[in-house]
mmCIF file of C-alpha atoms and ligand atoms in Angstrom:
data_model
loop_
_atom_site.group_PDB
_atom_site.id
_atom_site.type_symbol
_atom_site.label_atom_id
_atom_site.label_comp_id
_atom_site.label_asym_id
_atom_site.label_seq_id
_atom_site.Cartn_x
_atom_site.Cartn_y
_atom_site.Cartn_z
ATOM 1 C CA MET J 187 34.294 -4.408 -10.744
ATOM 2 C CA THR J 188 37.944 -5.422 -10.523
ATOM 3 C CA TYR J 189 40.055 -4.641 -7.487
ATOM 4 C CA GLU J 190 42.099 -2.091 -9.528
ATOM 5 C CA SER J 191 39.064 -0.206 -10.817
ATOM 6 C CA SER J 192 37.304 -0.038 -7.460
ATOM 7 C CA ALA J 193 40.545 1.057 -5.734
ATOM 8 C CA SER J 194 41.051 3.735 -8.380
ATOM 9 C CA ALA J 195 37.441 4.918 -8.042
ATOM 10 C CA PHE J 196 37.897 5.062 -4.285
ATOM 11 C CA ARG J 197 41.161 7.051 -4.561
ATOM 12 C CA HIS J 198 39.350 9.465 -6.911
ATOM 13 C CA LEU J 199 36.591 9.906 -4.307
ATOM 14 C CA LEU J 200 39.107 10.491 -1.518
ATOM 15 C CA GLU J 201 40.800 13.155 -3.605
ATOM 16 C CA ALA J 202 37.474 14.747 -4.440
ATOM 17 C CA ARG J 203 36.688 15.110 -0.742
ATOM 18 C CA ARG J 204 38.144 18.101 0.953
ATOM 19 C CA SER J 205 36.825 20.637 3.400
ATOM 20 C CA ILE J 206 34.539 23.013 1.535
ATOM 21 C CA ARG J 207 34.086 26.492 3.001
ATOM 22 C CA SER J 208 31.974 28.195 0.304
ATOM 23 C CA PHE J 209 28.620 26.969 -0.897
ATOM 24 C CA LEU J 210 25.842 27.791 -3.313
ATOM 25 C CA PRO J 211 22.571 28.683 -1.550
ATOM 26 C CA THR J 212 20.727 25.956 -3.534
ATOM 27 C CA ARG J 213 19.084 23.438 -1.245
ATOM 28 C CA VAL J 214 20.000 19.775 -1.612
ATOM 29 C CA PRO J 215 16.917 17.622 -2.376
ATOM 30 C CA ASP J 216 15.627 15.715 0.676
ATOM 31 C CA SER J 217 16.092 12.420 -1.209
ATOM 32 C CA MET J 218 19.794 13.144 -1.709
ATOM 33 C CA ILE J 219 20.259 14.074 1.959
ATOM 34 C CA ALA J 220 18.529 10.806 2.875
ATOM 35 C CA SER J 221 20.907 8.924 0.587
ATOM 36 C CA VAL J 222 23.941 10.506 2.318
ATOM 37 C CA LEU J 223 22.490 9.673 5.738
ATOM 38 C CA GLN J 224 21.891 6.062 4.620
ATOM 39 C CA ASP J 225 25.543 5.797 3.584
ATOM 40 C CA ALA J 226 26.759 7.321 6.865
ATOM 41 C CA GLN J 227 24.674 4.778 8.772
ATOM 42 C CA CYS J 228 27.004 2.068 7.377
ATOM 43 C CA ALA J 229 29.872 3.389 9.518
ATOM 44 C CA PRO J 230 31.528 0.885 11.886
ATOM 45 C CA SER J 231 31.317 1.410 15.661
ATOM 46 C CA ASN J 232 32.546 -0.234 18.862
ATOM 47 C CA CYS J 233 30.450 -3.419 19.338
ATOM 48 C CA ASN J 234 27.975 -1.973 16.783
ATOM 49 C CA THR J 235 26.702 0.539 19.377
ATOM 50 C CA GLN J 236 25.995 3.112 16.597
ATOM 51 C CA PRO J 237 26.116 5.951 19.140
ATOM 52 C CA TRP J 238 25.470 8.812 16.708
ATOM 53 C CA HIS J 239 22.457 11.093 17.132
ATOM 54 C CA VAL J 240 22.352 13.409 14.165
ATOM 55 C CA HIS J 241 20.304 16.626 13.833
ATOM 56 C CA VAL J 242 20.095 18.196 10.364
ATOM 57 C CA VAL J 243 19.030 21.842 9.979
ATOM 58 C CA SER J 244 17.820 23.427 6.727
ATOM 59 C CA GLY J 245 15.675 26.449 5.740
ATOM 60 C CA SER J 246 14.304 28.616 8.571
ATOM 61 C CA SER J 247 15.686 26.226 11.271
ATOM 62 C CA ARG J 248 19.133 26.698 9.792
ATOM 63 C CA ASP J 249 18.740 30.498 9.706
ATOM 64 C CA ARG J 250 17.414 30.689 13.288
ATOM 65 C CA LEU J 251 20.243 28.535 14.581
ATOM 66 C CA SER J 252 22.891 30.633 12.809
ATOM 67 C CA GLN J 253 21.408 33.781 14.373
ATOM 68 C CA ALA J 254 21.431 32.159 17.838
ATOM 69 C CA LEU J 255 25.066 31.105 17.338
ATOM 70 C CA LEU J 256 26.117 34.609 16.322
ATOM 71 C CA ALA J 257 24.250 36.044 19.339
ATOM 72 C CA ALA J 258 25.929 33.552 21.680
ATOM 73 C CA GLU J 259 29.298 34.438 20.215
ATOM 74 C CA ALA J 260 28.645 38.193 20.597
ATOM 75 C CA ALA J 261 27.615 37.619 24.250
ATOM 76 C CA GLY J 262 30.685 35.448 24.926
ATOM 77 C CA ARG J 263 28.420 32.464 25.705
ATOM 78 C CA MET J 264 30.635 29.550 24.741
ATOM 79 C CA SER J 265 29.847 26.057 26.010
ATOM 80 C CA LEU J 266 32.049 23.152 25.002
ATOM 81 C CA ASP J 267 31.146 19.554 25.889
ATOM 82 C CA PHE J 268 34.736 18.543 25.073
ATOM 83 C CA SER J 269 37.602 20.958 25.589
ATOM 84 C CA PHE J 270 39.655 22.302 22.724
ATOM 85 C CA SER J 271 42.480 24.831 22.773
ATOM 86 C CA ALA J 272 44.918 25.399 19.934
ATOM 87 C CA ASN J 273 47.541 26.099 22.657
ATOM 88 C CA ASP J 274 47.325 22.445 23.749
ATOM 89 C CA VAL J 275 48.286 21.236 20.293
ATOM 90 C CA HIS J 276 52.016 20.670 20.690
ATOM 91 C CA GLY J 277 55.063 19.943 18.557
ATOM 92 C CA ILE J 278 54.647 18.897 14.944
ATOM 93 C CA TYR J 279 50.864 18.851 15.352
ATOM 94 C CA GLY J 280 50.915 22.510 16.431
ATOM 95 C CA GLU J 281 53.099 23.338 13.401
ATOM 96 C CA ARG J 282 50.566 21.669 11.087
ATOM 97 C CA LEU J 283 47.721 23.540 12.807
ATOM 98 C CA ARG J 284 49.459 26.881 12.267
ATOM 99 C CA GLU J 285 50.401 26.044 8.645
ATOM 100 C CA GLN J 286 46.778 25.138 7.935
ATOM 101 C CA GLY J 287 45.470 28.440 9.347
ATOM 102 C CA ALA J 288 48.140 30.465 7.493
ATOM 103 C CA ALA J 289 47.434 28.720 4.167
ATOM 104 C CA TYR J 290 43.666 29.266 4.511
ATOM 105 C CA TYR J 291 43.954 32.978 5.320
ATOM 106 C CA GLN J 292 46.498 33.427 2.527
ATOM 107 C CA ALA J 293 44.020 31.841 0.064
ATOM 108 C CA LEU J 294 41.422 34.363 1.250
ATOM 109 C CA GLY J 295 43.935 37.203 0.779
ATOM 110 C CA ILE J 296 43.899 38.051 4.520
ATOM 111 C CA SER J 297 47.206 39.116 6.017
ATOM 112 C CA ARG J 298 48.560 38.096 9.426
ATOM 113 C CA GLU J 299 47.965 41.630 10.781
ATOM 114 C CA ALA J 300 44.368 42.009 9.536
ATOM 115 C CA LEU J 301 42.825 40.845 12.818
ATOM 116 C CA ALA J 302 39.290 42.146 12.086
ATOM 117 C CA GLU J 303 39.229 40.349 8.732
ATOM 118 C CA ARG J 304 40.511 37.170 10.353
ATOM 119 C CA ARG J 305 37.783 37.350 12.949
ATOM 120 C CA ALA J 306 35.129 37.904 10.253
ATOM 121 C CA ALA J 307 36.458 34.871 8.343
ATOM 122 C CA SER J 308 36.325 32.820 11.534
ATOM 123 C CA LEU J 309 32.748 33.897 12.258
ATOM 124 C CA ARG J 310 31.728 32.393 8.901
ATOM 125 C CA ASN J 311 31.879 29.093 10.817
ATOM 126 C CA LEU J 312 28.724 30.220 12.644
ATOM 127 C CA GLU J 313 27.028 31.103 9.340
ATOM 128 C CA PHE J 314 27.786 27.570 8.154
ATOM 129 C CA PHE J 315 30.034 29.173 5.507
ATOM 130 C CA GLY J 316 26.836 29.921 3.568
ATOM 131 C CA ALA J 317 25.825 26.242 3.365
ATOM 132 C CA PRO J 318 22.070 25.620 3.181
ATOM 133 C CA HIS J 319 22.311 22.627 5.585
ATOM 134 C CA ALA J 320 24.237 21.611 8.679
ATOM 135 C CA ALA J 321 24.355 18.281 10.519
ATOM 136 C CA PHE J 322 25.175 18.091 14.244
ATOM 137 C CA LEU J 323 26.802 14.936 15.552
ATOM 138 C CA PHE J 324 25.662 14.283 19.124
ATOM 139 C CA MET J 325 26.743 11.317 21.232
ATOM 140 C CA PRO J 326 25.978 9.699 24.591
ATOM 141 C CA VAL J 327 28.881 9.461 27.073
ATOM 142 C CA PHE J 328 30.195 6.102 28.237
ATOM 143 C CA GLY J 329 33.345 5.994 30.396
ATOM 144 C CA ASP J 330 35.826 8.645 29.302
ATOM 145 C CA ALA J 331 33.914 9.046 25.990
ATOM 146 C CA VAL J 332 37.025 8.532 23.849
ATOM 147 C CA ARG J 333 35.751 5.389 22.138
ATOM 148 C CA VAL J 334 32.346 6.912 21.500
ATOM 149 C CA ALA J 335 34.054 9.956 19.962
ATOM 150 C CA GLY J 336 36.033 7.574 17.749
ATOM 151 C CA ASP J 337 32.747 6.097 16.489
ATOM 152 C CA ILE J 338 31.447 9.586 15.745
ATOM 153 C CA GLY J 339 34.618 10.195 13.730
ATOM 154 C CA MET J 340 33.911 7.055 11.698
ATOM 155 C CA TYR J 341 30.411 8.314 11.056
ATOM 156 C CA GLY J 342 31.654 11.785 10.144
ATOM 157 C CA GLN J 343 34.173 10.564 7.566
ATOM 158 C CA THR J 344 31.600 8.204 5.990
ATOM 159 C CA PHE J 345 29.175 11.144 5.790
ATOM 160 C CA LEU J 346 31.814 13.400 4.205
ATOM 161 C CA LEU J 347 32.822 10.771 1.646
ATOM 162 C CA SER J 348 29.208 10.182 0.740
ATOM 163 C CA LEU J 349 28.765 13.944 0.237
ATOM 164 C CA ALA J 350 31.661 13.858 -2.237
ATOM 165 C CA ALA J 351 30.196 10.818 -3.995
ATOM 166 C CA HIS J 352 26.923 12.783 -4.443
ATOM 167 C CA GLY J 353 28.725 15.809 -5.927
ATOM 168 C CA LEU J 354 28.266 17.695 -2.648
ATOM 169 C CA GLY J 355 30.749 19.174 -0.222
ATOM 170 C CA GLY J 356 31.019 19.721 3.507
ATOM 171 C CA VAL J 357 33.280 20.798 6.325
ATOM 172 C CA PRO J 358 33.468 19.265 9.775
ATOM 173 C CA GLN J 359 33.485 22.041 12.421
ATOM 174 C CA THR J 360 34.733 21.819 15.985
ATOM 175 C CA VAL J 361 33.850 25.534 16.197
ATOM 176 C CA LEU J 362 30.146 24.595 16.144
ATOM 177 C CA GLY J 363 30.786 22.303 19.118
ATOM 178 C CA MET J 364 31.909 25.378 21.084
ATOM 179 C CA TYR J 365 28.242 26.455 21.401
ATOM 180 C CA ALA J 366 26.813 23.102 22.460
ATOM 181 C CA ASP J 367 24.253 24.554 24.910
ATOM 182 C CA THR J 368 22.897 27.013 22.357
ATOM 183 C CA ILE J 369 22.522 24.272 19.758
ATOM 184 C CA ARG J 370 20.896 21.842 22.238
ATOM 185 C CA GLU J 371 18.422 24.556 23.319
ATOM 186 C CA GLU J 372 17.519 25.601 19.762
ATOM 187 C CA LEU J 373 17.067 22.004 18.570
ATOM 188 C CA GLY J 374 15.501 20.595 21.757
ATOM 189 C CA VAL J 375 18.265 18.023 22.282
ATOM 190 C CA ASP J 376 18.495 16.148 25.605
ATOM 191 C CA PRO J 377 21.363 17.453 27.783
ATOM 192 C CA SER J 378 22.678 13.884 28.150
ATOM 193 C CA LEU J 379 23.713 13.977 24.468
ATOM 194 C CA LYS J 380 27.035 15.741 23.910
ATOM 195 C CA LEU J 381 28.038 17.575 20.778
ATOM 196 C CA LEU J 382 31.347 16.575 19.180
ATOM 197 C CA PHE J 383 31.174 18.646 15.975
ATOM 198 C CA GLY J 384 28.906 19.849 13.192
ATOM 199 C CA ILE J 385 29.174 19.473 9.427
ATOM 200 C CA SER J 386 27.986 22.273 7.112
ATOM 201 C CA PHE J 387 27.132 20.904 3.707
ATOM 202 C CA GLY J 388 25.635 21.657 0.317
ATOM 203 C CA TYR J 389 26.751 22.284 -3.280
ATOM 204 C CA PRO J 390 30.310 23.679 -3.354
ATOM 205 C CA ASP J 391 30.764 27.171 -4.822
ATOM 206 C CA ALA J 392 33.758 26.476 -7.079
ATOM 207 C CA THR J 393 34.189 30.188 -7.930
ATOM 208 C CA SER J 394 35.068 31.507 -4.447
ATOM 209 C CA ALA J 395 38.606 32.303 -3.154
ATOM 210 C CA ALA J 396 38.170 29.629 -0.450
ATOM 211 C CA ALA J 397 37.668 26.992 -3.168
ATOM 212 C CA ALA J 398 41.189 27.576 -4.533
ATOM 213 C CA TYR J 399 42.687 26.400 -1.226
ATOM 214 C CA ARG J 400 43.791 22.822 -0.779
ATOM 215 C CA ILE J 401 45.909 21.597 2.093
ATOM 216 C CA GLU J 402 48.617 18.951 1.532
ATOM 217 C CA LYS J 403 48.998 15.802 3.635
ATOM 218 C CA VAL J 404 52.277 14.331 4.822
ATOM 219 C CA PRO J 405 53.454 11.127 3.057
ATOM 220 C CA PHE J 406 52.052 7.995 4.717
ATOM 221 C CA GLU J 407 55.606 6.929 5.609
ATOM 222 C CA ASP J 408 55.645 9.786 8.144
ATOM 223 C CA SER J 409 52.653 8.268 9.951
ATOM 224 C CA VAL J 410 53.277 4.539 9.694
ATOM 225 C CA VAL J 411 55.903 2.116 11.122
ATOM 226 C CA PHE J 412 56.151 -1.322 9.492
ATOM 227 C CA HIS J 413 57.165 -4.348 11.600
ATOM 228 C CA ASN J 414 57.953 -7.229 9.256
HETATM 229 C C1 FMN B 162 36.794 16.944 13.693
HETATM 230 C C2 FMN B 162 37.178 18.079 12.802
HETATM 231 C C3 FMN B 162 36.886 19.379 13.180
HETATM 232 C C4 FMN B 162 37.156 20.460 12.325
HETATM 233 N N1 FMN B 162 36.799 21.729 12.683
HETATM 234 C C5 FMN B 162 36.897 22.736 11.793
HETATM 235 C C6 FMN B 162 36.331 24.000 12.099
HETATM 236 O O1 FMN B 162 35.802 24.257 13.176
HETATM 237 N N2 FMN B 162 36.407 24.982 11.141
HETATM 238 C C7 FMN B 162 37.016 24.747 9.935
HETATM 239 O O2 FMN B 162 37.046 25.660 9.081
HETATM 240 N N3 FMN B 162 37.550 23.555 9.615
HETATM 241 C C8 FMN B 162 37.509 22.533 10.522
HETATM 242 N N4 FMN B 162 37.983 21.298 10.207
HETATM 243 C C9 FMN B 162 38.547 21.046 8.885
HETATM 244 C C10 FMN B 162 40.098 20.845 8.921
HETATM 245 O O3 FMN B 162 40.714 22.081 8.958
HETATM 246 C C11 FMN B 162 40.492 20.053 7.668
HETATM 247 O O4 FMN B 162 39.922 18.773 7.698
HETATM 248 C C12 FMN B 162 42.025 19.920 7.531
HETATM 249 O O5 FMN B 162 42.618 21.168 7.376
HETATM 250 C C13 FMN B 162 42.391 19.019 6.341
HETATM 251 O O6 FMN B 162 41.820 19.528 5.147
HETATM 252 P P1 FMN B 162 40.815 18.694 4.253
HETATM 253 O O7 FMN B 162 39.587 18.370 5.065
HETATM 254 O O8 FMN B 162 40.498 19.614 3.087
HETATM 255 O O9 FMN B 162 41.515 17.436 3.816
HETATM 256 C C14 FMN B 162 37.788 20.220 11.065
HETATM 257 C C15 FMN B 162 38.119 18.909 10.729
HETATM 258 C C16 FMN B 162 37.809 17.833 11.558
HETATM 259 C C17 FMN B 162 38.160 16.447 11.140
#
């Protein structure tokens, strides 16, 4: 394969990947999930520590976990291993955060004032947006955990790109990380492993309103400074 054709195939794959928030109920064959996990395992990490511990739920385990998450939410039992508040996201980053939320709700036809509908749309996170599978990315903590979290990000993006290469889709979800204790209890995960985020995945449902939504990225010149 020439450099041009592999770069063009890669660009195509990057454009094919986007966060999918509507799925067909069809289960992904175990062999295809194994193929995605094998790809994700190629991710780079600090000193090759490979700190990811991944739990994948499907079938009745997936359904039980979703019920437990909805019950935890209803009872106000949130438990974050790593803090997150939209109010902390300042300046241009906060603007992008708000634009993203507004564009998504607009695609779903939900107005700014329709608070109950917004809440229902947000709760879909805990139903894995209808995906038949979800992967949970746990990590050990060394030092301030920032470098380990970076490694988990590397793993997550490799996983997401592999999903796209297999004709699948997924969405990384910090919201799932807001119920870390519930997920650890349900899956029997050691308390020393912390949950950064989950990824719901499966076959995208191209017919849903959520599928019509695509968020733009700023030009790379806005993010990069060249020193020649
Ligand atoms: C670490 C991480 C956590 C995220 N958490 C959520 C989430 O909880 N719920 C959600 O709907 N989307 C979540 N997203 C998806 C982002 O909104 C999405 O990546 C962003 O808007 C860019 O869109 P794209 O993925 O389609 O390129 C998350 C993305 C990342 C990388």
